[in-house]
Every structure is written in C-alpha cells, then in structure tokens.
C-alpha cells in the first residue's frame, strides 16, 4: 500500500519570516483536519531550518529542491547532501526541468544525485517530463522511458522503491494548463512497466506523482487517478490554504 505524497515546491519564493507564517498556518489547518497523505514542503535552502523548526512535533516534513552530489569541498555556492541531512530533510527534488533547462543539468548529473541521495538515506523525488513538441510527435513514452533509465541507472533493482518519480510535463508547469488525470495514470502505468521490465525492480512499491498546474480545483481528478500516488505542487503551494486543500483531497483522518 503506497501512502499518498503531497509535495510543495516553493521554487525561489518565500523569505524565512514568510516561511514561518506560512508553516504556522499550514500546521493549524492540517491539525484541524489531518490528511491521510504524507505532506512535504521544499523551501529554498535559506528557509529549510525555519520550516523544519515550524514542523517539529507534527507529521509534516521538510525537503530540499536541490543539492550538489560531492561530499564536500571547493564548490562555491553549492550545498551537500549531508548539509540537508543535518537539517532533517527527508526528501530532495532532483532533476526538475527548470534545473535541466536553466542550469544545464544533465541526465548524468541527475543520476549521480539520485544515487548519492539514496546512499545518504534521503528520498530523491526525480522529475521527468516531455516538451510540447515531443508530445505532439507522439514521443512522450519514449522520452520519459529514456529519462528514467539514464537517471536511475546507478541503482540496484531493490533500491527502486526508495525513489519517488514525479511526472511533470514541461508544458504543464506554471502554465495553468495541466495534463489530464488520464494522461498521468497512463504515464504512471507505463513507467512502472518499463522499469519493471528493464531493471526487474519492485515498481509496485515505488511512488509516482504528477506535477504541473495542480490546483485545489483540479486535485480531485488527480487524487482519483489510478497508480498516481500524489502530486508535486508549485504555484498553488505558495498559499497555505490552497496547499492544505490539495493535501486533504487524499482523504482526512
Ligand atoms: P506548478 O509547478 O504547480 O506551478 O505548475 C510544478 C513544478 O514545477 O513542480
């Protein structure tokens, strides 16, 4: 049984004081009506400690949006996995399309990050997704299959359940135009089958999320999608009320 996972990706938003107010509000809302989903907030590095402290004693988790896969050393501006671990991060987003496109991250680096995160006991949330032109050419499954294989190639089959995959079509991110729940379910099914076949891994225990213009208005659709175990939320996660509403769509205790 895979517990639903609802993740906030704040991207480059929220100062530390803003994060504190947000977390207090989110905590209150989810204390009133606790969700059955596991809830994770991934703030910028500068607000991780604030979020961690605000969530102490609750089921809410803090994660990060990125890290550099070397243990330590001369990497000006970078943050290591042990730094995230020391701040109690349980999850880290890896290979978001904004990092691939704006910061030139390659599948090679992303694969390295997945491996290093797992070795350090932090769950990587690996983002994969196709562009609109790849989609119109009918290449979605091929592209996603390739991304999964290159980014997961360092793992042993038994490590697959320790990865979360987030299917985020690039054209759906921040566009207000989400994929359909049917698309997400189809892709999740494809990803499980392909990894099962090629890596012979236990993909039934692996969680697959959908991300891209998820809102309180369309969440019911995704929450009901077969084989889709949760969502990665950008824009709508910046408002605690909206994010709590999204988390509650997975059922309340
Ligand atoms: P969005 O972003 O919800 O604003 O579309 C999702 C993401 O980039 O993870």
CSV table of C-alpha atoms and ligand atoms in Angstrom, one decimal:
chain,number,residue,atom,x,y,z
A,1,UNK,CA,0.0,0.0,0.0
A,2,UNK,CA,1.6,3.3,-1.1
A,3,UNK,CA,0.9,6.3,1.1
A,4,UNK,CA,-0.1,9.3,-1.0
A,5,UNK,CA,2.6,12.0,-1.0
A,6,UNK,CA,1.9,15.7,-1.5
A,7,UNK,CA,4.9,17.9,-2.0
A,8,UNK,CA,5.2,21.7,-2.1
A,9,UNK,CA,7.9,23.0,-4.4
A,10,UNK,CA,8.3,26.7,-3.4
A,11,UNK,CA,11.0,27.3,-6.1
A,12,UNK,CA,12.7,30.7,-5.5
A,13,UNK,CA,9.9,32.1,-3.3
A,14,UNK,CA,9.5,32.9,0.4
A,15,UNK,CA,11.9,34.6,2.8
A,16,UNK,CA,12.5,32.9,6.1
A,17,UNK,CA,9.9,35.1,8.0
A,18,UNK,CA,7.4,34.5,5.3
A,19,UNK,CA,8.0,30.7,5.6
A,20,UNK,CA,7.4,30.9,9.3
A,21,UNK,CA,4.0,32.4,8.9
A,22,UNK,CA,3.1,30.0,6.1
A,23,UNK,CA,4.1,27.0,8.2
A,24,UNK,CA,2.2,28.1,11.2
A,25,UNK,CA,-0.9,28.4,9.1
A,26,UNK,CA,-0.4,25.1,7.3
A,27,UNK,CA,0.1,23.3,10.6
A,28,UNK,CA,-3.1,24.8,12.1
A,29,UNK,CA,-5.1,23.8,9.0
A,30,UNK,CA,-3.8,20.3,9.0
A,31,UNK,CA,-4.2,19.9,12.7
A,32,UNK,CA,-7.9,20.7,12.4
A,33,UNK,CA,-8.4,18.2,9.6
A,34,UNK,CA,-5.4,15.9,9.2
A,35,UNK,CA,-4.8,14.4,5.8
A,36,UNK,CA,-4.1,10.8,5.0
A,37,UNK,CA,-1.3,11.9,2.7
A,38,UNK,CA,2.3,12.5,3.7
A,39,UNK,CA,3.0,16.2,3.3
A,40,UNK,CA,6.4,17.7,2.5
A,41,UNK,CA,7.4,21.3,2.0
A,42,UNK,CA,10.5,22.0,-0.1
A,43,UNK,CA,11.6,25.6,0.5
A,44,UNK,CA,14.7,27.4,-0.8
A,45,UNK,CA,17.9,26.5,1.2
A,46,UNK,CA,17.6,29.7,3.3
A,47,UNK,CA,14.3,28.7,4.8
A,48,UNK,CA,14.9,25.0,5.4
A,49,UNK,CA,15.7,25.4,9.1
A,50,UNK,CA,12.7,27.7,9.7
A,51,UNK,CA,10.4,25.1,8.1
A,52,UNK,CA,12.0,22.3,10.0
A,53,UNK,CA,11.5,24.1,13.3
A,54,UNK,CA,8.0,25.1,12.5
A,55,UNK,CA,7.0,21.5,11.8
A,56,UNK,CA,8.7,19.9,14.9
A,57,UNK,CA,6.3,17.6,16.7
A,58,UNK,CA,4.0,17.3,13.7
A,59,UNK,CA,3.8,14.8,10.8
A,60,UNK,CA,4.8,17.5,8.3
A,61,UNK,CA,8.1,17.0,6.6
A,62,UNK,CA,10.7,19.3,5.2
A,63,UNK,CA,12.6,18.6,2.0
A,64,UNK,CA,15.0,20.5,-0.4
A,65,UNK,CA,14.9,21.5,-4.0
A,66,UNK,CA,18.4,20.5,-5.0
A,67,UNK,CA,22.0,19.7,-3.8
A,68,UNK,CA,25.4,19.0,-5.3
A,69,UNK,CA,26.5,15.4,-5.3
A,70,UNK,CA,30.0,15.8,-3.9
A,71,UNK,CA,30.6,15.1,-0.1
A,72,UNK,CA,32.3,18.5,0.5
A,73,UNK,CA,35.0,20.8,-0.8
A,74,UNK,CA,35.6,23.6,-3.2
A,75,UNK,CA,32.2,24.0,-4.8
A,76,UNK,CA,31.3,27.7,-4.2
A,77,UNK,CA,27.6,28.3,-3.9
A,78,UNK,CA,26.7,24.6,-3.5
A,79,UNK,CA,25.1,22.6,-0.8
A,80,UNK,CA,25.8,18.9,0.0
A,81,UNK,CA,23.5,16.1,1.0
A,82,UNK,CA,25.0,15.9,4.5
A,83,UNK,CA,24.1,19.6,5.0
A,84,UNK,CA,20.5,18.7,4.1
A,85,UNK,CA,20.6,15.7,6.3
A,86,UNK,CA,21.7,17.8,9.3
A,87,UNK,CA,18.6,19.9,8.8
A,88,UNK,CA,16.4,16.8,8.9
A,89,UNK,CA,15.4,16.9,5.2
A,90,UNK,CA,13.8,13.6,4.3
A,91,UNK,CA,13.2,14.3,0.6
A,92,UNK,CA,15.1,16.2,-2.1
A,93,UNK,CA,13.8,17.2,-5.5
A,94,UNK,CA,16.2,16.1,-8.3
A,95,UNK,CA,16.3,16.9,-12.0
A,96,UNK,CA,13.5,19.5,-12.1
A,97,UNK,CA,13.0,20.7,-15.6
A,98,UNK,CA,13.9,24.2,-14.5
A,99,UNK,CA,17.3,22.9,-13.4
A,100,UNK,CA,17.8,21.0,-16.6
A,101,UNK,CA,16.9,23.9,-18.8
A,102,UNK,CA,18.1,27.0,-16.9
A,103,UNK,CA,21.2,25.5,-15.2
A,104,UNK,CA,22.2,22.9,-17.7
A,105,UNK,CA,21.8,19.9,-15.5
A,106,UNK,CA,22.4,16.7,-17.5
A,107,UNK,CA,20.9,13.2,-17.0
A,108,UNK,CA,24.4,12.1,-15.9
A,109,UNK,CA,24.5,14.6,-13.0
A,110,UNK,CA,20.9,13.8,-12.1
A,111,UNK,CA,21.7,10.1,-12.0
A,112,UNK,CA,24.6,10.8,-9.7
A,113,UNK,CA,22.3,12.9,-7.4
A,114,UNK,CA,19.7,10.1,-7.2
A,115,UNK,CA,22.4,7.7,-6.1
A,116,UNK,CA,24.0,10.0,-3.6
A,117,UNK,CA,20.6,10.9,-2.0
A,118,UNK,CA,19.7,7.2,-1.6
A,119,UNK,CA,23.1,6.3,-0.1
A,120,UNK,CA,22.5,9.1,2.4
A,121,UNK,CA,19.0,8.0,3.3
A,122,UNK,CA,17.2,10.9,1.7
A,123,UNK,CA,14.4,10.1,-0.8
A,124,UNK,CA,15.0,11.7,-4.2
A,125,UNK,CA,12.0,13.0,-6.0
A,126,UNK,CA,13.1,12.5,-9.6
A,127,UNK,CA,11.3,14.8,-12.0
A,128,UNK,CA,10.8,13.6,-15.6
A,129,UNK,CA,8.7,15.1,-18.4
A,130,UNK,CA,8.3,15.8,-22.1
A,131,UNK,CA,8.2,19.0,-24.0
A,132,UNK,CA,5.1,20.0,-26.1
A,133,UNK,CA,6.9,19.3,-29.3
A,134,UNK,CA,7.9,15.8,-28.1
A,135,UNK,CA,4.3,15.2,-27.1
A,136,UNK,CA,3.0,16.3,-30.5
A,137,UNK,CA,5.4,13.9,-32.2
A,138,UNK,CA,3.9,11.1,-30.1
A,139,UNK,CA,7.3,10.7,-28.3
A,140,UNK,CA,6.1,11.1,-24.7
A,141,UNK,CA,6.7,7.5,-23.5
A,142,UNK,CA,10.0,7.2,-25.3
A,143,UNK,CA,11.3,10.4,-23.8
A,144,UNK,CA,10.2,9.5,-20.3
A,145,UNK,CA,11.5,6.0,-20.6
A,146,UNK,CA,14.9,7.3,-21.6
A,147,UNK,CA,15.0,9.9,-18.8
A,148,UNK,CA,14.1,7.2,-16.2
A,149,UNK,CA,16.7,4.8,-17.4
A,150,UNK,CA,19.6,7.3,-17.6
A,151,UNK,CA,18.7,8.9,-14.2
A,152,UNK,CA,18.2,5.6,-12.4
A,153,UNK,CA,21.0,3.6,-14.0
A,154,UNK,CA,23.2,3.6,-10.9
A,155,UNK,CA,20.6,1.9,-8.7
A,156,UNK,CA,20.1,-1.7,-7.9
A,157,UNK,CA,16.6,-3.0,-8.6
A,158,UNK,CA,15.8,-3.4,-4.9
A,159,UNK,CA,16.5,0.4,-4.4
A,160,UNK,CA,13.7,1.5,-6.8
A,161,UNK,CA,11.1,1.7,-4.0
A,162,UNK,CA,13.4,4.3,-2.4
A,163,UNK,CA,12.8,6.7,-5.3
A,164,UNK,CA,9.8,8.9,-5.9
A,165,UNK,CA,9.2,9.7,-9.6
A,166,UNK,CA,7.4,12.9,-10.4
A,167,UNK,CA,5.9,13.1,-13.9
A,168,UNK,CA,5.9,16.7,-14.8
A,169,UNK,CA,5.1,17.5,-18.5
A,170,UNK,CA,7.1,20.7,-19.2
A,171,UNK,CA,4.2,22.3,-21.0
A,172,UNK,CA,2.0,21.9,-17.9
A,173,UNK,CA,4.5,23.5,-15.4
A,174,UNK,CA,3.3,27.0,-14.4
A,175,UNK,CA,1.1,27.3,-17.5
A,176,UNK,CA,-2.3,26.9,-15.9
A,177,UNK,CA,-2.8,24.0,-18.3
A,178,UNK,CA,-2.5,20.7,-16.5
A,179,UNK,CA,-2.3,17.3,-18.1
A,180,UNK,CA,-5.4,15.2,-17.7
A,181,UNK,CA,-5.6,12.6,-14.9
A,182,UNK,CA,-5.9,10.0,-17.6
A,183,UNK,CA,-2.5,11.1,-19.1
A,184,UNK,CA,-1.0,10.9,-15.6
A,185,UNK,CA,-2.4,7.5,-14.9
A,186,UNK,CA,-1.3,6.2,-18.3
A,187,UNK,CA,2.2,7.5,-17.8
A,188,UNK,CA,2.5,6.1,-14.3
A,189,UNK,CA,1.5,2.7,-15.6
A,190,UNK,CA,4.0,2.9,-18.4
A,191,UNK,CA,6.8,4.0,-16.1
A,192,UNK,CA,6.1,1.1,-13.7
A,193,UNK,CA,6.0,-1.5,-16.5
A,194,UNK,CA,9.1,-0.2,-18.2
A,195,UNK,CA,11.2,-0.1,-15.1
A,196,UNK,CA,9.9,-3.5,-14.1
A,197,UNK,CA,11.0,-4.9,-17.4
A,198,UNK,CA,14.3,-3.2,-17.8
A,199,UNK,CA,15.5,-3.2,-14.2
A,200,UNK,CA,13.5,-6.1,-12.9
A,201,UNK,CA,12.7,-3.9,-9.9
A,202,UNK,CA,9.9,-3.8,-7.4
A,203,UNK,CA,8.0,-0.9,-9.1
A,204,UNK,CA,4.7,-1.7,-7.2
A,205,UNK,CA,6.2,-0.2,-4.1
A,206,UNK,CA,7.6,2.9,-5.9
A,207,UNK,CA,5.6,6.1,-5.7
A,208,UNK,CA,4.8,8.1,-8.8
A,209,UNK,CA,3.5,11.6,-8.6
A,210,UNK,CA,2.0,14.1,-11.1
A,211,UNK,CA,3.1,17.7,-11.2
A,212,UNK,CA,2.1,20.7,-13.4
A,213,UNK,CA,-0.6,23.3,-12.7
A,214,UNK,CA,-2.2,21.3,-9.9
A,215,UNK,CA,-4.7,23.4,-8.0
A,216,UNK,CA,-7.5,22.9,-5.4
A,217,UNK,CA,-9.9,23.0,-8.4
A,218,UNK,CA,-8.4,20.0,-10.3
A,219,UNK,CA,-6.9,18.0,-7.5
A,220,UNK,CA,-9.8,15.6,-7.1
A,221,UNK,CA,-9.2,14.3,-10.6
A,222,UNK,CA,-5.5,13.5,-9.8
A,223,UNK,CA,-6.3,12.1,-6.4
A,224,UNK,CA,-8.5,9.6,-8.1
A,225,UNK,CA,-6.1,8.7,-10.9
A,226,UNK,CA,-5.1,5.1,-10.8
A,227,UNK,CA,-1.4,4.4,-10.0
A,228,UNK,CA,-0.7,8.1,-9.3
A,229,UNK,CA,0.3,8.4,-5.7
A,230,UNK,CA,0.3,12.1,-5.1
A,231,UNK,CA,1.3,15.5,-6.5
A,232,UNK,CA,4.2,17.9,-6.8
A,233,UNK,CA,2.8,21.4,-6.5
A,234,UNK,CA,4.5,24.7,-7.5
A,235,UNK,CA,2.4,27.8,-7.7
A,236,UNK,CA,-0.6,26.6,-5.7
A,237,UNK,CA,1.7,25.5,-2.9
A,238,UNK,CA,2.7,29.1,-2.1
A,239,UNK,CA,-0.7,29.6,-0.4
A,240,UNK,CA,-1.1,27.5,2.8
A,241,UNK,CA,-4.9,27.3,2.4
A,242,UNK,CA,-4.7,26.1,-1.1
A,243,UNK,CA,-1.9,23.6,-0.3
A,244,UNK,CA,-3.9,22.2,2.7
A,245,UNK,CA,-6.9,21.8,0.4
A,246,UNK,CA,-4.8,19.9,-2.1
A,247,UNK,CA,-3.4,17.6,0.7
A,248,UNK,CA,-6.9,17.0,2.1
A,249,UNK,CA,-8.1,15.7,-1.3
A,250,UNK,CA,-6.3,12.5,-0.4
A,251,UNK,CA,-8.8,11.9,2.5
A,252,UNK,CA,-8.9,13.1,6.0
A,253,UNK,CA,-8.3,11.2,9.3
B,1,LIG,P1,3.3,24.4,-11.0
B,1,LIG,O1,4.8,23.8,-10.8
B,1,LIG,O2,2.4,23.7,-10.0
B,1,LIG,O3,3.4,25.9,-10.7
B,1,LIG,O4,2.9,24.1,-12.4
B,1,LIG,C1,5.0,22.5,-10.6
B,1,LIG,C2,6.5,22.2,-10.5
B,1,LIG,O5,7.3,22.8,-11.2
B,1,LIG,O6,6.9,21.4,-9.7
